[in-house]
Coordinates of C-alpha atoms and ligand atoms in Angstrom, one line a residue:
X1 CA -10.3 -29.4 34.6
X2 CA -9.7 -26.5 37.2
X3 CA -11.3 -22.9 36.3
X4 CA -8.9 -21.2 38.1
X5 CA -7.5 -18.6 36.2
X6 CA -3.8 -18.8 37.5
X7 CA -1.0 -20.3 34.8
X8 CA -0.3 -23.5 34.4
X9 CA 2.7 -25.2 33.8
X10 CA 3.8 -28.0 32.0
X11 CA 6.4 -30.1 33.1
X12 CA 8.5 -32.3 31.0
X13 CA 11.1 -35.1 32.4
X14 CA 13.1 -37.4 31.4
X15 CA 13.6 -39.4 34.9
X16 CA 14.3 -38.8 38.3
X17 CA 12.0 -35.4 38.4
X18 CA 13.3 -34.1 41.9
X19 CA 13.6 -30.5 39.5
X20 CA 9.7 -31.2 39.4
X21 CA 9.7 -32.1 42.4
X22 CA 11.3 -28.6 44.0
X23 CA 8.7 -27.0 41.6
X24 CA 5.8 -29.1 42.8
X25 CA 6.4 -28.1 46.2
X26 CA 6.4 -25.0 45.9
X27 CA 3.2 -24.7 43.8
X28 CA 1.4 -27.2 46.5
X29 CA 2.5 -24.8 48.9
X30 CA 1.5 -21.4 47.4
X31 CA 5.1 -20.3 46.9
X32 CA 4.2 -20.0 43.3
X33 CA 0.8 -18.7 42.0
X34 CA 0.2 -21.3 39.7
X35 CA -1.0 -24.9 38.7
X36 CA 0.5 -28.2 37.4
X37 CA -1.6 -28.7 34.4
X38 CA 0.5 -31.9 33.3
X39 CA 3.1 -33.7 33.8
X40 CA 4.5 -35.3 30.9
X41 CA 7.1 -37.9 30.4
X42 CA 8.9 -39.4 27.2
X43 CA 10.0 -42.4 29.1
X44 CA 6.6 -44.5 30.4
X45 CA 8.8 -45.6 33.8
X46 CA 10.5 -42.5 34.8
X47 CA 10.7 -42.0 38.2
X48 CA 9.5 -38.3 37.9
X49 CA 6.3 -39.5 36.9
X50 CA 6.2 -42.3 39.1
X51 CA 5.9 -39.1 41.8
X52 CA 3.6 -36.9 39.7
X53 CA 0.9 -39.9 40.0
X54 CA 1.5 -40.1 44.0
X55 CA 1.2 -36.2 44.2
X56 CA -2.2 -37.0 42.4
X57 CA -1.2 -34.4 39.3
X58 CA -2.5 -34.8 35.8
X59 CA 0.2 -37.0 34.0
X60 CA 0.7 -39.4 31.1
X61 CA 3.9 -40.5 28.8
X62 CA 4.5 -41.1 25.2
X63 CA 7.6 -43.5 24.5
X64 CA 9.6 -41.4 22.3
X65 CA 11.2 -44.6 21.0
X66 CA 11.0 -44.9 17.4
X67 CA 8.7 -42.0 16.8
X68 CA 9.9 -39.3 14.2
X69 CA 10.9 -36.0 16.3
X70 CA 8.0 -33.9 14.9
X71 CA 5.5 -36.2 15.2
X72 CA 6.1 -37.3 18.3
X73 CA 6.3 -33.5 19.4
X74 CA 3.2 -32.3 17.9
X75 CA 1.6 -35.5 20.1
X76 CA 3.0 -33.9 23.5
X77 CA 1.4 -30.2 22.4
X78 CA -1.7 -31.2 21.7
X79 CA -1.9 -33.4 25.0
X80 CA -0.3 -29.8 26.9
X81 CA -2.7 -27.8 25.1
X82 CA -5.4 -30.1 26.0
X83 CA -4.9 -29.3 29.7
X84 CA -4.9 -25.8 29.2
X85 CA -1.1 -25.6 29.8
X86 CA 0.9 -21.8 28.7
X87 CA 3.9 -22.6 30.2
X88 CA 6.6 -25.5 29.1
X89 CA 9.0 -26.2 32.3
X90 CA 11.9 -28.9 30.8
X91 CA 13.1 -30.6 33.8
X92 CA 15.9 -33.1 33.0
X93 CA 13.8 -33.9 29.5
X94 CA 16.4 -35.9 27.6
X95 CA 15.4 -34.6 23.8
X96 CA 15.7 -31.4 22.2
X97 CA 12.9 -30.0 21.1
X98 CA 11.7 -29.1 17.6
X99 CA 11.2 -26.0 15.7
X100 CA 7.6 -27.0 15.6
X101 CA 7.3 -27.5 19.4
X102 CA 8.9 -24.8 20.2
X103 CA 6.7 -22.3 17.8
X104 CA 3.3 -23.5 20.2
X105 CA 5.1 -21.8 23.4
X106 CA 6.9 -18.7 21.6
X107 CA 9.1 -17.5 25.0
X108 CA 7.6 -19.8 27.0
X109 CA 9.6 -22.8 27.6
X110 CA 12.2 -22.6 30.0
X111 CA 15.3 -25.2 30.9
X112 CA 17.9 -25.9 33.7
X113 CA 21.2 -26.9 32.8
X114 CA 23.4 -27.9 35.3
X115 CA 27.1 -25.5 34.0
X116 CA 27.0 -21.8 33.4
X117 CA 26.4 -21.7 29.7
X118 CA 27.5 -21.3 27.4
X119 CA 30.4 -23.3 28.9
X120 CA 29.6 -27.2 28.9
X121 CA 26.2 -27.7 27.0
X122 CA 25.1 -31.3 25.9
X123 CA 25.4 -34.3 28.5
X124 CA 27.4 -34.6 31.3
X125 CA 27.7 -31.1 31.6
X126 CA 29.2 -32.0 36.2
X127 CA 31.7 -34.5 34.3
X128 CA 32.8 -32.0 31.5
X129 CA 33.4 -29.3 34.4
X130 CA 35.8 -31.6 36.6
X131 CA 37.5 -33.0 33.3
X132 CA 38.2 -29.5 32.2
X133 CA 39.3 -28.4 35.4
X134 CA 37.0 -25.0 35.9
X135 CA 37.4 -23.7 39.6
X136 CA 33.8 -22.2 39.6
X137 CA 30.6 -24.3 38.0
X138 CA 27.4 -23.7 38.3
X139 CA 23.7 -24.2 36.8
X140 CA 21.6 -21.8 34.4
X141 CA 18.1 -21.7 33.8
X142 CA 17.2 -20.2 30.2
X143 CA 14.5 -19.8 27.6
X144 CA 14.3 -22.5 24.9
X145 CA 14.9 -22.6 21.5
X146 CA 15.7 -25.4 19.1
X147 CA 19.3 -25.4 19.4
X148 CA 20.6 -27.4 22.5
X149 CA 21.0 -25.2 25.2
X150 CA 21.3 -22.1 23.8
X151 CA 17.8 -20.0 24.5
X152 CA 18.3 -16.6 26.5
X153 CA 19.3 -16.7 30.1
X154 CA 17.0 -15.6 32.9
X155 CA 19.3 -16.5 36.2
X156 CA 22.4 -18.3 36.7
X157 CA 23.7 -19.7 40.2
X158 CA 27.4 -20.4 40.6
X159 CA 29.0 -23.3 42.6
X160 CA 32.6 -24.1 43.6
X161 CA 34.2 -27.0 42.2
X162 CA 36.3 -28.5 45.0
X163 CA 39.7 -30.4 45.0
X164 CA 37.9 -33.6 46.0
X165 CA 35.0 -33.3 44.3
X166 CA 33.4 -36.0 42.0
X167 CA 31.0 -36.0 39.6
X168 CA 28.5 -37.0 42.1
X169 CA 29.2 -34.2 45.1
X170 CA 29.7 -31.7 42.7
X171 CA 26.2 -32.8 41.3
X172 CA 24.7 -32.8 44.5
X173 CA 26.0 -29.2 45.0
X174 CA 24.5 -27.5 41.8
X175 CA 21.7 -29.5 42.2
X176 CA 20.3 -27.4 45.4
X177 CA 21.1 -24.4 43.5
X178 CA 18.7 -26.1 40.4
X179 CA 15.7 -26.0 42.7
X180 CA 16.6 -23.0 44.4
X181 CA 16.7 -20.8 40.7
X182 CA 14.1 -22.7 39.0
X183 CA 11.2 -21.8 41.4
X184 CA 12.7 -18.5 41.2
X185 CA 12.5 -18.0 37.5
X186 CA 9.2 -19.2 37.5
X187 CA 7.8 -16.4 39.6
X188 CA 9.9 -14.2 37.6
X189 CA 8.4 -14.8 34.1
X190 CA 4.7 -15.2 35.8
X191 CA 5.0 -11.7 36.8
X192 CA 6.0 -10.5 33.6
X193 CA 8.6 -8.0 34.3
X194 CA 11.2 -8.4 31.5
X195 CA 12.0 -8.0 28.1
X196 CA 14.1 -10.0 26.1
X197 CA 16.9 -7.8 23.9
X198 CA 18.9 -10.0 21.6
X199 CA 20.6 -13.0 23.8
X200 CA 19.8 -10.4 27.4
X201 CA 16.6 -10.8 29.4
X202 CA 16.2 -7.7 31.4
X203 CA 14.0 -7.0 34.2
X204 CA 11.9 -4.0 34.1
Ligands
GRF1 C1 19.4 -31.8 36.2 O1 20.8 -31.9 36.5 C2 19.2 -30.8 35.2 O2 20.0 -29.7 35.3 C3 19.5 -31.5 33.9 O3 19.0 -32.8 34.1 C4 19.0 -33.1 35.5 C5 17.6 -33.5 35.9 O4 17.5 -33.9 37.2 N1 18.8 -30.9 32.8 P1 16.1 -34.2 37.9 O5 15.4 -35.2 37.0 O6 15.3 -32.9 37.9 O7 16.4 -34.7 39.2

């Protein structure tokens, strides 16, 4: 283990990772003064992890299949909290997380959804956006609580939805904008210059 003194992250996926990915690079690079402390993955064969192991970061799984939610959870924060990890970053994890895990990182996980909540939470959020007809979409990248998608929002990034668009361009769209604000909100909370009033983070 590293004695660096700089934060490190947690990263939590579900599958193809390329959120962790955006992140990753920027950390290798010094964009973002801080350290992958683990990589962790409820699904054994996701692809995101695949990539964590070939970027030679700290990483491991737990199938989640089967396993009772709390139980399972307090598994994945001892094994965070075993590598020293402060900071939770959900990118595309596929479970919501329970009162319990979310008490061990008070303010301190953060999530990307791809819509501008609080319109479209849940799955599918590209496809609920074109079905409903919405001229602008977008993604938003907010603290976590145990309710599904609903923490406090640190930065949003909008994107038009086209007349052609499909799920899969309009994806493609917001998903630049995922990496872009991510990385972004991450520096942000490292530096510490907010407070959180109610539903509002403010910068200070
Ligand atoms: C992203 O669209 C993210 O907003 C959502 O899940 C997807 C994950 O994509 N929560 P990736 O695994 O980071 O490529």
């Amino acid at each position: 283990m590293s004695t660096s003194s700089r934060a490190r992250l947690g990263i939590l996926l579900s599958g193809r990772g390329s959120n962790f990915e955006a992140i990753a690079r920027n950390v290798l690079a010094g964009r973002l003064d801080c350290e992958i402390g683990f990589v962790f993955s409820n699904k054994p064969n996701a692809p995101g992890l695949a990539r964590a192991r070939e970027l030679g970061l700290p990483s491991g799984a737990i199938d989640s299949a089967g396993v009772e939610r709390t139980v399972f959870d307090l598994q994945v924060v001892d094994l965070l909290k075993s590598h020293g990890v402060e900071w939770v970053c959900l990118a595309g994890y596929m479970r919501l997380l329970s009162g319990r895990f979310v008490s061990q990182f008070p303010q301190r996980i953060l999530n990307i959804h791809p819509s501008l909540l609080p319109a479209f939470p849940g799955l599918d959020a590209q496809h609920q956006a074109l079905t409903h007809g919405v001229k602008v979409t977008g993604c938003t990248l907010h603290f976590v609580d145990e309710n599904l998608d609903a923490g406090p929002i640190l930065l949003q990034a909008t994107v038009p939805v086209l007349d052609n668009d499909t799920v899969e361009s309009l994806s493609s769209r917001i998903l630049v904008e995922e990496h872009r604000i991510y990385s972004e909100a991450i520096a942000w909370v490292l530096k510490g210059n907010y407070r959180i009033e109610g539903r509002r983070v403010i910068k200070t």
